[in-house]
Amino acid sequence: MVHEHSAAELPHYNLYIDGEWRPATSDQTFTVYDPANGQPLATCASATTNDVDRAVMAARTAFDHGPWPHTSPAQRAEILHAIADALEARNFELAEIESRDAGVPLRKTTYNDITLGLEILRGCAELARKHPYEPLPWNELPTVSWNFVWREPIGVCAQIIPWNYAFCMAAWKLGPALATGNTVVFKPSSLAPLSTLAIFQTIHELNLLPKGVVNLVLGPGGEVGEYLVAHPAVDKVAFTGSTEVGRKIMALAAQHVKRVTLELGGKNAMLILPDADLDLVVDGVLWGAFYHSGQLCEAGSRLLVPHTLHDTLVDRLVERVRGMRIGDPMDLETDIGPLISERQREKVERYIAIGREEGATVVVGGGRPLGEAFSHGHYIEPTIFTGVRPEMRIAQEEIFGPVLSVIAYNDIGEAIRIANNSIYGLAASVWSRDLQHALTVARRIRAGTVWINEHHVLNPYAPFGGYRQSGFGREMGRYGLDEYTEIKHIHVDLMQRRQGRLWWDTLLPE
Ligand code: NAP
Ligand code: MG
């Protein structure tokens, strides 16, 4: 049972293993909170290593002995479409779950997150139909043969996601893994597991997947996550989260030479060219920097502005930031909700203090909003720093909050150097009226996604992922599916006779 009510009248969630909701093998639980007011929302069973073993073995058995890896791509596509349809019927409920659990404004979850997540599942279904077969060029060496690539599932995939964008993140991990015939053990973040639980609930009720194909474990990343990643029966690890944990995961996976894809942090530049349309830029920068309070890996956290535009642009941004509505994520008027946790708010405040110590200037924000409405949530004002130099920590380190660092530049060569002066390389945006010039600049930026006159917009058919320490491997689109496949070359001899073979020339036949 998923939805028991505990003594405290909170919903309680169990683990999902081998097609059943099961309690953990210990009594340990953890509580999930609403970051807007600190109220508990639910309790969850915390998995033990025994539970992780059971989940991995269920996925192993479903892969090694079950029908799933051998179902046709068309059948898998149908199931993914059915899952997307069933989730779509819960659209508004899912948006509310995500907003409460992660503190994301309801406008964002309603109009973006759920829609995008569903689009991604459907995109994977469509790609799955065409995916496994790839013809190779004709070859007559040494004789005529037919050669092609056959894509096969990797096996048991451990998938770990963070708390931000959880619904989408779950869709873009489960979608490609299932489309290509893998089995899964999934671990959401303990800070916001509820939308993932809703997806598993829907999958369970639909009852279209063979048992053991998808499994869900819950609990702290440092224990449950690490044990899962290191498990010898896991074939692939797909991780989204911080660069720090990503490094650890890569090391753990090395032991059994597991396949690994990592989607990690970012310190993404928004590069304004001198001819940019400033009305568009003001909107775009607010969107890039403060969407979901900047708690997005691809958030624009560095603003590179030509000296000539600096003061005008900063004045306009400050004025607009003062008008942004901070408040309850469940209110459709809210622009900025709370941060995910007290720990995250303290981290952001530490960085604001560091920026001041480094000599940068807070021109707007910088503190906690005042008033009773904010007293129990992890709120922080949207904050802009000017006078930032590229080597400062607030220009180099990922803050993961509503803090924008403005850096002035002299010429475009310098701007590109500053944009690329980072250990990260996830995303960037370039703003200009001259598309040709913008394209030239876009091609010189070392990042996995570059938007021109846009930011944040993910495309279910476009690869998303990082250069450098933002990770490797891509999610979404064909490249995303490829990460869940082994590549098999099949060679079929078409001559069907002894003459002309390589062996005829090199080994003497009798
Ligand atoms: P995090 O601390 O790295 O946690 C991410 C996930 O990993 C959570 O499920 C966490 O579980 C688990 N985890 C933690 N330690 C682990 C370990 N030692 N072994 C295995 N799993 C472990 O990141 P976060 O603070 O939740 O998320 C924010 C970070 O994610 C930011 O750095 C952001 O840039 C990055 N991010 C990247 C992308 C991208 O696509 N590139 C997208 C979104 C976010 P618990 O939370 O339950 O402990
Ligand atoms: Mg939460």
Coordinates of C-alpha atoms and ligand atoms in Angstrom, one line a residue:
M1 CA 0.0 0.0 0.0
V2 CA 1.3 3.4 -0.9
H3 CA -1.1 5.6 0.9
E4 CA -1.3 4.6 4.5
H5 CA -2.1 7.2 7.1
S6 CA 0.2 7.2 10.1
A7 CA -0.6 8.2 13.6
A8 CA 0.2 11.8 12.7
E9 CA -2.3 11.6 9.8
L10 CA 0.4 12.1 7.3
P11 CA 0.4 10.0 4.2
H12 CA 3.2 7.3 4.3
Y13 CA 5.0 6.0 1.3
N14 CA 6.7 2.6 0.9
L15 CA 9.3 1.3 -1.5
Y16 CA 8.3 -0.1 -4.8
I17 CA 10.0 -3.4 -5.5
D18 CA 9.2 -6.2 -8.0
G19 CA 5.7 -4.8 -8.8
E20 CA 4.7 -4.3 -5.2
W21 CA 4.6 -1.5 -2.6
R22 CA 6.7 -2.8 0.3
P23 CA 7.7 -1.5 3.7
A24 CA 11.4 -1.3 4.4
T25 CA 13.1 -4.1 6.3
S26 CA 13.7 -1.6 9.2
D27 CA 11.3 0.8 10.9
Q28 CA 13.4 3.8 9.8
T29 CA 11.4 6.6 8.1
F30 CA 12.1 10.2 7.0
T31 CA 9.7 13.1 6.8
V32 CA 9.1 15.2 3.7
Y33 CA 8.5 18.9 4.3
D34 CA 6.8 21.8 2.5
P35 CA 9.6 24.4 2.1
A36 CA 7.2 27.3 2.0
N37 CA 6.0 26.8 5.6
G38 CA 8.1 24.0 7.2
Q39 CA 5.0 21.8 7.6
P40 CA 5.4 18.0 7.2
L41 CA 3.8 16.6 4.0
A42 CA 4.5 12.9 4.2
T43 CA 6.7 10.2 5.7
C44 CA 8.6 7.7 3.6
A45 CA 10.2 4.3 4.4
S46 CA 14.0 4.6 4.4
A47 CA 15.5 1.7 2.5
T48 CA 18.2 -0.6 4.1
T49 CA 20.9 -2.2 2.1
N50 CA 18.7 -5.4 2.1
D51 CA 16.0 -3.4 0.4
V52 CA 18.4 -2.1 -2.2
D53 CA 19.6 -5.7 -2.8
R54 CA 16.0 -6.8 -3.3
A55 CA 15.2 -4.0 -5.7
V56 CA 18.4 -4.6 -7.7
M57 CA 17.7 -8.3 -7.8
A58 CA 14.2 -7.7 -9.0
A59 CA 15.5 -5.5 -11.8
R60 CA 18.2 -8.1 -12.6
T61 CA 15.7 -10.9 -12.9
A62 CA 13.4 -8.8 -15.0
F63 CA 16.2 -8.1 -17.3
D64 CA 17.9 -11.5 -17.5
H65 CA 14.9 -13.7 -17.5
G66 CA 11.8 -11.5 -18.2
P67 CA 10.3 -10.5 -21.5
W68 CA 11.0 -6.8 -21.2
P69 CA 14.4 -6.4 -23.1
H70 CA 12.9 -8.5 -25.9
T71 CA 9.6 -6.7 -26.4
S72 CA 9.4 -4.8 -29.7
P73 CA 10.2 -1.1 -29.6
A74 CA 6.6 -0.5 -30.9
Q75 CA 5.2 -2.2 -27.8
R76 CA 7.4 -0.2 -25.5
A77 CA 6.3 2.9 -27.3
E78 CA 2.7 2.1 -26.7
I79 CA 3.3 1.6 -23.0
L80 CA 5.2 4.9 -22.7
H81 CA 2.3 6.7 -24.4
A82 CA -0.1 5.0 -22.0
I83 CA 1.9 6.2 -19.0
A84 CA 2.1 9.7 -20.4
D85 CA -1.7 9.7 -21.0
A86 CA -2.4 8.5 -17.5
L87 CA -0.1 11.1 -16.0
E88 CA -1.7 13.8 -18.2
A89 CA -5.1 13.0 -16.6
R90 CA -3.4 13.9 -13.3
N91 CA -1.8 17.1 -14.6
F92 CA -3.1 19.6 -12.1
E93 CA -2.7 17.2 -9.2
L94 CA 0.9 16.5 -10.2
A95 CA 1.6 20.3 -10.5
E96 CA 0.3 20.8 -7.0
I97 CA 2.3 17.9 -5.6
E98 CA 5.5 19.2 -7.1
S99 CA 4.8 22.8 -6.1
R100 CA 4.2 21.9 -2.4
D101 CA 7.1 19.4 -2.3
A102 CA 9.8 21.5 -3.9
G103 CA 8.5 25.1 -3.3
V104 CA 8.2 25.7 -7.1
P105 CA 5.6 28.4 -8.1
L106 CA 2.5 26.7 -9.3
R107 CA 2.6 28.7 -12.5
K108 CA 5.9 27.0 -13.4
T109 CA 4.7 23.4 -12.6
T110 CA 1.3 23.8 -14.2
Y111 CA 2.5 25.5 -17.5
N112 CA 6.0 24.0 -17.8
D113 CA 7.1 21.1 -15.7
I114 CA 4.3 18.6 -16.2
T115 CA 3.8 19.4 -19.9
L116 CA 7.5 19.1 -20.6
G117 CA 7.8 15.9 -18.7
L118 CA 5.0 14.3 -20.7
E119 CA 6.4 15.6 -23.9
I120 CA 9.7 13.9 -23.1
L121 CA 8.0 10.6 -22.4
R122 CA 6.1 10.8 -25.7
G123 CA 9.3 11.9 -27.5
C124 CA 11.1 8.8 -26.1
A125 CA 8.2 6.6 -27.3
E126 CA 8.4 8.0 -30.8
L127 CA 12.2 7.6 -31.0
A128 CA 12.0 4.1 -29.7
R129 CA 10.0 2.9 -32.7
K130 CA 12.9 3.9 -35.1
H131 CA 15.8 3.4 -32.8
P132 CA 17.4 -0.1 -32.7
Y133 CA 18.5 -0.5 -36.3
E134 CA 21.1 1.7 -38.0
P135 CA 22.4 0.7 -41.5
L136 CA 26.1 0.9 -42.3
P137 CA 27.7 1.8 -45.7
W138 CA 27.9 -1.0 -48.2
N139 CA 31.1 -2.9 -47.9
E140 CA 32.6 -5.6 -50.3
L141 CA 35.8 -6.2 -48.3
P142 CA 36.6 -9.0 -48.5
T143 CA 33.3 -10.2 -49.9
V144 CA 29.8 -8.8 -50.0
S145 CA 28.2 -8.5 -46.6
W146 CA 25.3 -6.7 -45.0
N147 CA 26.4 -4.6 -41.9
F148 CA 24.3 -2.8 -39.4
V149 CA 24.3 -1.6 -35.9
W150 CA 21.8 -3.0 -33.5
R151 CA 21.2 -1.1 -30.3
E152 CA 20.5 -3.2 -27.2
P153 CA 19.6 -2.3 -23.7
I154 CA 22.5 -2.1 -21.2
G155 CA 20.7 -3.9 -18.4
V156 CA 19.9 -2.7 -14.8
C157 CA 20.1 1.0 -14.6
A158 CA 20.5 2.9 -11.3
Q159 CA 18.9 6.3 -11.7
I160 CA 19.4 9.1 -9.1
I161 CA 17.8 12.5 -9.4
P162 CA 18.0 15.8 -7.3
W163 CA 15.0 17.7 -5.9
N164 CA 14.8 20.4 -8.5
Y165 CA 12.7 19.7 -11.6
A166 CA 11.9 16.3 -10.1
F167 CA 8.9 15.3 -12.2
C168 CA 10.7 16.2 -15.5
M169 CA 13.9 14.7 -14.3
A170 CA 12.1 11.4 -13.5
A171 CA 10.5 11.5 -17.0
W172 CA 13.8 12.1 -18.7
K173 CA 15.5 9.3 -16.9
L174 CA 12.7 6.6 -17.0
G175 CA 11.7 7.5 -20.6
P176 CA 14.9 6.6 -22.4
A177 CA 15.7 3.7 -20.1
L178 CA 12.3 2.0 -20.8
A179 CA 12.1 3.0 -24.5
T180 CA 15.3 1.0 -25.0
G181 CA 14.4 -2.1 -22.9
N182 CA 16.4 -1.6 -19.7
T183 CA 15.2 -2.2 -16.2
V184 CA 15.5 0.4 -13.5
V185 CA 16.2 1.0 -9.8
F186 CA 15.3 4.6 -9.2
K187 CA 16.2 6.9 -6.2
P188 CA 14.6 10.4 -5.9
S189 CA 16.0 13.0 -3.6
S190 CA 14.7 12.7 0.0
L191 CA 14.0 16.5 -0.1
A192 CA 11.3 16.1 -2.9
P193 CA 10.3 12.5 -3.7
L194 CA 6.5 13.0 -4.0
S195 CA 6.1 13.6 -7.7
T196 CA 8.3 10.6 -8.4
L197 CA 6.1 8.6 -6.1
A198 CA 3.1 9.8 -8.0
I199 CA 4.7 8.5 -11.3
F200 CA 5.3 5.1 -9.8
Q201 CA 1.8 5.0 -8.4
T202 CA 0.5 5.6 -11.9
I203 CA 2.8 3.0 -13.4
H204 CA 1.6 0.5 -10.8
E205 CA -2.0 1.2 -11.4
L206 CA -1.7 0.9 -15.2
N207 CA -0.1 -2.5 -14.7
L208 CA 1.4 -2.6 -18.2
L209 CA 5.1 -3.2 -17.3
P210 CA 6.3 -6.7 -16.3
K211 CA 7.1 -6.8 -12.6
G212 CA 10.6 -5.8 -11.6
V213 CA 11.1 -3.5 -14.7
V214 CA 10.9 -0.4 -12.5
N215 CA 11.7 -0.3 -8.8
L216 CA 11.9 2.6 -6.4
V217 CA 14.1 3.0 -3.3
L218 CA 13.9 5.9 -0.9
G219 CA 16.4 7.3 1.6
P220 CA 19.5 9.3 2.1
G221 CA 21.8 9.6 -0.9
G222 CA 25.0 9.0 1.2
E223 CA 23.8 5.6 2.2
V224 CA 21.0 4.3 -0.1
G225 CA 22.4 6.1 -3.2
E226 CA 26.0 5.0 -2.7
Y227 CA 25.1 1.4 -2.0
L228 CA 23.0 1.3 -5.1
V229 CA 25.7 2.9 -7.3
A230 CA 28.3 0.5 -6.0
H231 CA 26.1 -2.6 -6.4
P232 CA 27.8 -5.3 -8.5
A233 CA 24.5 -6.2 -10.3
V234 CA 23.9 -2.7 -11.6
D235 CA 25.1 -2.1 -15.2
K236 CA 24.7 1.6 -15.6
V237 CA 24.4 4.6 -13.4
A238 CA 22.6 7.8 -14.5
F239 CA 23.1 10.6 -12.0
T240 CA 21.9 14.2 -11.9
G241 CA 23.1 16.3 -9.0
S242 CA 26.1 18.2 -7.7
T243 CA 29.5 17.9 -9.2
E244 CA 30.9 16.9 -5.8
V245 CA 28.7 13.8 -5.6
G246 CA 29.2 13.2 -9.3
R247 CA 32.9 12.7 -8.7
K248 CA 32.2 10.2 -6.0
I249 CA 29.8 8.3 -8.2
M250 CA 32.3 8.0 -11.1
A251 CA 34.8 6.6 -8.7
L252 CA 32.3 4.1 -7.2
A253 CA 31.2 3.0 -10.7
A254 CA 34.8 2.4 -11.8
Q255 CA 35.1 -0.7 -9.6
H256 CA 32.9 -2.7 -12.0
V257 CA 33.4 -0.6 -15.1
K258 CA 29.8 0.5 -15.1
R259 CA 28.4 2.8 -17.8
V260 CA 28.0 6.2 -16.3
T261 CA 26.3 9.4 -17.3
L262 CA 26.5 12.5 -15.2
E263 CA 24.5 15.7 -15.3
L264 CA 26.1 18.0 -12.8
G265 CA 26.4 21.7 -11.9
G266 CA 26.7 24.8 -13.9
K267 CA 27.8 28.5 -13.7
N268 CA 26.1 29.6 -16.8
A269 CA 26.8 32.9 -18.6
M270 CA 24.2 35.2 -20.2
L271 CA 26.3 37.1 -22.7
I272 CA 24.7 40.4 -23.8
L273 CA 26.1 41.8 -27.1
P274 CA 26.1 45.6 -27.5
D275 CA 23.3 45.6 -30.1
A276 CA 20.9 43.4 -28.0
D277 CA 17.2 44.4 -27.7
L278 CA 17.2 45.6 -24.1
D279 CA 13.5 45.1 -23.5
L280 CA 14.0 41.4 -24.4
V281 CA 17.2 41.3 -22.4
V282 CA 15.6 42.6 -19.2
D283 CA 12.8 39.9 -19.4
G284 CA 15.3 37.2 -20.4
V285 CA 17.8 37.9 -17.6
L286 CA 15.1 37.8 -14.9
W287 CA 13.9 34.6 -16.4
G288 CA 17.4 33.1 -16.8
A289 CA 18.6 34.1 -13.3
F290 CA 15.5 33.8 -11.1
Y291 CA 13.3 31.1 -12.5
H292 CA 12.6 28.7 -9.6
S293 CA 14.8 31.0 -7.5
G294 CA 17.9 30.1 -9.5
Q295 CA 17.7 26.5 -8.3
L296 CA 18.3 25.1 -11.8
C297 CA 21.5 23.6 -13.1
E298 CA 21.2 25.7 -16.3
A299 CA 20.3 28.9 -14.5
G300 CA 22.0 32.0 -15.9
S301 CA 24.1 33.0 -12.8
R302 CA 26.7 35.2 -14.6
L303 CA 25.6 38.3 -16.6
L304 CA 28.3 39.6 -19.0
V305 CA 27.4 43.1 -20.1
P306 CA 29.4 45.6 -22.3
H307 CA 30.5 48.6 -20.2
T308 CA 28.5 50.8 -22.5
L309 CA 25.2 49.2 -21.5
H310 CA 26.1 48.3 -17.9
D311 CA 24.4 51.1 -15.9
T312 CA 21.3 51.3 -18.0
L313 CA 20.7 47.5 -17.9
V314 CA 21.5 47.2 -14.2
D315 CA 19.1 50.1 -13.3
R316 CA 16.3 48.5 -15.3
L317 CA 16.9 45.0 -13.8
V318 CA 16.9 46.5 -10.2
E319 CA 13.6 48.2 -10.8
R320 CA 12.0 45.0 -12.2
V321 CA 13.4 42.8 -9.4
R322 CA 11.9 45.2 -6.8
G323 CA 8.5 44.4 -8.4
M324 CA 8.9 40.6 -8.3
R325 CA 6.4 38.9 -6.0
I326 CA 8.0 36.6 -3.5
G327 CA 5.6 34.3 -1.7
D328 CA 3.5 31.2 -1.5
P329 CA 4.3 28.8 -4.4
M330 CA 0.6 27.7 -4.5
D331 CA -0.5 31.3 -5.4
L332 CA -0.6 31.7 -9.1
E333 CA 0.6 35.3 -8.7
T334 CA 3.9 34.3 -7.1
D335 CA 7.1 34.8 -9.1
I336 CA 9.6 33.6 -6.5
G337 CA 9.0 30.8 -4.0
P338 CA 11.2 29.6 -1.2
L339 CA 14.5 27.7 -1.4
I340 CA 14.3 24.0 -0.9
S341 CA 15.7 23.8 2.6
E342 CA 17.2 25.8 5.4
R343 CA 20.6 24.3 4.5
Q344 CA 20.3 25.7 1.0
R345 CA 19.2 29.1 2.3
E346 CA 22.2 29.2 4.6
K347 CA 24.5 28.3 1.7
V348 CA 23.1 31.1 -0.4
E349 CA 23.5 33.6 2.4
R350 CA 27.1 32.4 2.9
Y351 CA 27.8 33.2 -0.8
I352 CA 26.1 36.6 -0.4
A353 CA 28.5 37.3 2.5
I354 CA 31.5 36.0 0.4
G355 CA 30.5 38.3 -2.5
R356 CA 30.5 41.3 -0.2
E357 CA 33.8 40.3 1.3
E358 CA 35.3 40.0 -2.1
G359 CA 34.3 43.6 -2.8
A360 CA 31.3 43.2 -5.0
T361 CA 28.2 45.3 -4.4
V362 CA 24.7 44.2 -3.7
V363 CA 22.4 46.5 -5.7
V364 CA 19.2 44.7 -4.9
G365 CA 18.1 42.0 -2.5
G366 CA 20.7 40.3 -0.3
G367 CA 18.5 39.4 2.6
R368 CA 15.4 37.5 3.8
P369 CA 12.1 39.1 2.9
L370 CA 10.4 40.5 6.1
G371 CA 6.9 39.6 7.3
E372 CA 4.9 36.9 8.9
A373 CA 4.1 35.3 5.6
F374 CA 7.8 34.4 5.2
S375 CA 8.6 33.4 8.7
H376 CA 8.4 29.6 8.4
G377 CA 9.7 29.2 4.8
H378 CA 13.2 29.3 3.4
Y379 CA 12.8 32.5 1.6
I380 CA 15.5 34.7 0.2
E381 CA 15.3 37.9 -1.9
P382 CA 16.4 37.8 -5.5
T383 CA 19.9 39.4 -5.4
I384 CA 22.1 41.1 -7.9
F385 CA 25.8 41.8 -7.4
T386 CA 27.7 44.4 -9.5
G387 CA 31.4 45.0 -9.6
V388 CA 32.0 41.3 -9.9
R389 CA 35.4 40.2 -11.3
P390 CA 35.7 36.9 -13.2
E391 CA 38.0 35.3 -10.6
M392 CA 35.7 36.0 -7.6
R393 CA 34.1 33.0 -6.0
I394 CA 30.6 34.3 -6.7
A395 CA 31.6 34.2 -10.4
Q396 CA 33.2 30.8 -10.3
E397 CA 31.2 28.6 -7.9
E398 CA 27.6 27.3 -8.3
I399 CA 25.4 29.1 -5.7
F400 CA 22.1 27.4 -6.7
G401 CA 19.9 30.3 -5.5
P402 CA 18.6 33.6 -6.8
V403 CA 21.9 35.4 -7.0
L404 CA 23.1 37.0 -10.2
S405 CA 26.7 38.2 -10.7
V406 CA 27.1 41.1 -13.2
I407 CA 30.5 41.3 -14.9
A408 CA 31.3 44.2 -17.3
Y409 CA 33.4 43.6 -20.4
N410 CA 35.2 45.7 -22.9
D411 CA 35.2 43.7 -26.1
I412 CA 33.6 40.5 -27.4
G413 CA 36.9 38.6 -27.2
E414 CA 37.1 39.3 -23.5
A415 CA 33.5 38.4 -23.0
I416 CA 34.0 35.0 -24.6
R417 CA 37.1 34.4 -22.5
I418 CA 35.2 35.3 -19.3
A419 CA 32.3 33.0 -20.4
N420 CA 34.7 30.1 -20.8
N421 CA 36.6 30.8 -17.7
S422 CA 34.9 28.1 -15.6
I423 CA 35.2 24.6 -14.5
Y424 CA 31.7 24.1 -15.7
G425 CA 30.2 24.0 -19.2
L426 CA 26.5 23.3 -19.1
A427 CA 24.7 26.1 -20.8
A428 CA 24.9 29.7 -21.9
S429 CA 22.8 32.3 -23.7
V430 CA 23.8 35.0 -26.2
W431 CA 21.6 38.1 -26.7
S432 CA 21.9 40.1 -29.9
R433 CA 19.8 41.5 -32.8
D434 CA 22.4 40.2 -35.2
L435 CA 21.8 36.5 -35.5
Q436 CA 24.9 35.9 -37.5
H437 CA 27.1 37.5 -34.9
A438 CA 25.3 35.7 -32.1
L439 CA 25.9 32.4 -33.9
T440 CA 29.6 33.1 -34.2
V441 CA 29.8 33.8 -30.5
A442 CA 27.6 30.8 -29.6
R443 CA 30.0 28.5 -31.4
R444 CA 32.9 29.8 -29.4
I445 CA 31.3 29.1 -26.0
R446 CA 32.3 25.8 -24.4
A447 CA 28.9 24.5 -23.2
G448 CA 26.4 21.8 -24.0
T449 CA 23.5 24.1 -24.8
V450 CA 23.7 27.7 -26.1
W451 CA 20.5 29.6 -26.5
I452 CA 20.3 32.7 -28.7
N453 CA 17.8 35.3 -27.3
E454 CA 16.4 32.7 -25.0
H455 CA 17.3 30.8 -21.8
H456 CA 16.2 27.6 -20.0
V457 CA 14.1 26.2 -22.8
L458 CA 14.6 22.5 -23.1
N459 CA 13.6 20.5 -26.1
P460 CA 12.5 16.9 -25.8
Y461 CA 14.4 16.1 -29.1
A462 CA 17.6 18.1 -28.3
P463 CA 20.5 16.7 -26.4
F464 CA 21.1 18.2 -23.0
G465 CA 24.2 17.8 -20.9
G466 CA 27.6 19.3 -20.0
Y467 CA 31.1 20.0 -21.1
R468 CA 33.9 19.8 -18.5
Q469 CA 32.8 19.3 -14.9
S470 CA 29.2 19.8 -15.8
G471 CA 29.3 16.1 -16.6
F472 CA 29.2 13.9 -19.6
G473 CA 26.7 12.0 -21.7
R474 CA 23.5 13.6 -22.9
E475 CA 19.8 13.3 -22.0
M476 CA 16.8 13.7 -24.2
G477 CA 16.4 13.1 -27.9
R478 CA 18.2 10.4 -29.8
Y479 CA 21.5 11.1 -28.0
G480 CA 19.7 10.5 -24.7
L481 CA 18.4 7.1 -25.9
D482 CA 21.8 6.1 -27.1
E483 CA 23.2 6.5 -23.6
Y484 CA 20.9 3.6 -22.6
T485 CA 22.2 1.2 -25.2
E486 CA 25.1 -1.1 -26.0
I487 CA 26.2 -0.9 -29.6
K488 CA 26.3 -4.2 -31.5
H489 CA 27.7 -4.5 -34.9
I490 CA 26.1 -7.4 -36.9
H491 CA 27.9 -8.7 -40.0
V492 CA 25.9 -10.9 -42.3
D493 CA 27.7 -12.7 -45.1
L494 CA 25.7 -12.4 -48.3
M495 CA 28.0 -14.6 -50.6
Q496 CA 27.3 -17.9 -49.0
R497 CA 30.3 -19.6 -50.7
R498 CA 33.9 -20.4 -49.9
Q499 CA 35.7 -18.3 -52.6
G500 CA 36.7 -14.7 -51.9
R501 CA 36.8 -15.1 -48.1
L502 CA 39.5 -13.7 -46.0
W503 CA 40.3 -17.2 -44.9
W504 CA 40.8 -18.3 -48.5
D505 CA 43.8 -15.9 -48.8
T506 CA 45.3 -16.1 -45.4
L507 CA 44.7 -19.6 -44.2
L508 CA 45.4 -22.2 -46.8
P509 CA 42.2 -24.3 -47.3
E510 CA 42.7 -28.0 -47.6
Ligands
NAP1 P1 23.1 16.3 -4.6 O1 23.4 16.5 -3.2 O2 24.3 15.9 -5.4 O3 22.0 15.1 -4.6 C1 21.5 14.6 -5.8 C2 20.9 13.2 -5.6 O4 22.0 12.3 -5.2 C3 19.9 13.1 -4.5 O5 19.0 12.1 -4.8 C4 20.8 12.7 -3.3 O6 20.0 12.0 -2.3 C5 21.7 11.7 -4.0 N1 23.0 11.6 -3.3 C6 23.6 12.4 -2.4 N2 24.8 12.0 -2.0 C7 25.0 10.8 -2.7 C8 26.0 9.8 -2.7 N3 27.1 9.9 -2.0 N4 25.9 8.7 -3.5 C9 24.8 8.6 -4.3 N5 23.7 9.5 -4.3 C10 23.9 10.6 -3.5 O7 22.5 17.5 -5.3 P2 21.2 18.4 -4.8 O8 21.8 19.4 -3.9 O9 20.1 17.6 -4.5 O10 20.9 19.1 -6.3 C11 21.4 20.2 -6.7 C12 22.6 19.9 -7.6 O11 22.2 19.2 -8.8 C13 23.2 21.2 -8.2 O12 24.6 21.1 -8.2 C14 22.7 21.2 -9.6 O13 23.5 22.0 -10.5 C15 22.6 19.8 -10.0 N6 21.7 19.6 -11.1 C16 22.2 19.3 -12.3 C17 21.3 19.1 -13.4 C18 21.8 18.8 -14.7 O14 21.0 18.3 -15.6 N7 23.1 19.0 -15.1 C19 19.9 19.2 -13.2 C20 19.5 19.6 -11.9 C21 20.4 19.7 -10.9 P3 19.4 12.7 -1.0 O15 18.9 14.1 -1.4 O16 18.2 11.8 -0.7 O17 20.4 12.7 0.0
MG2 MG 10.2 18.6 0.1

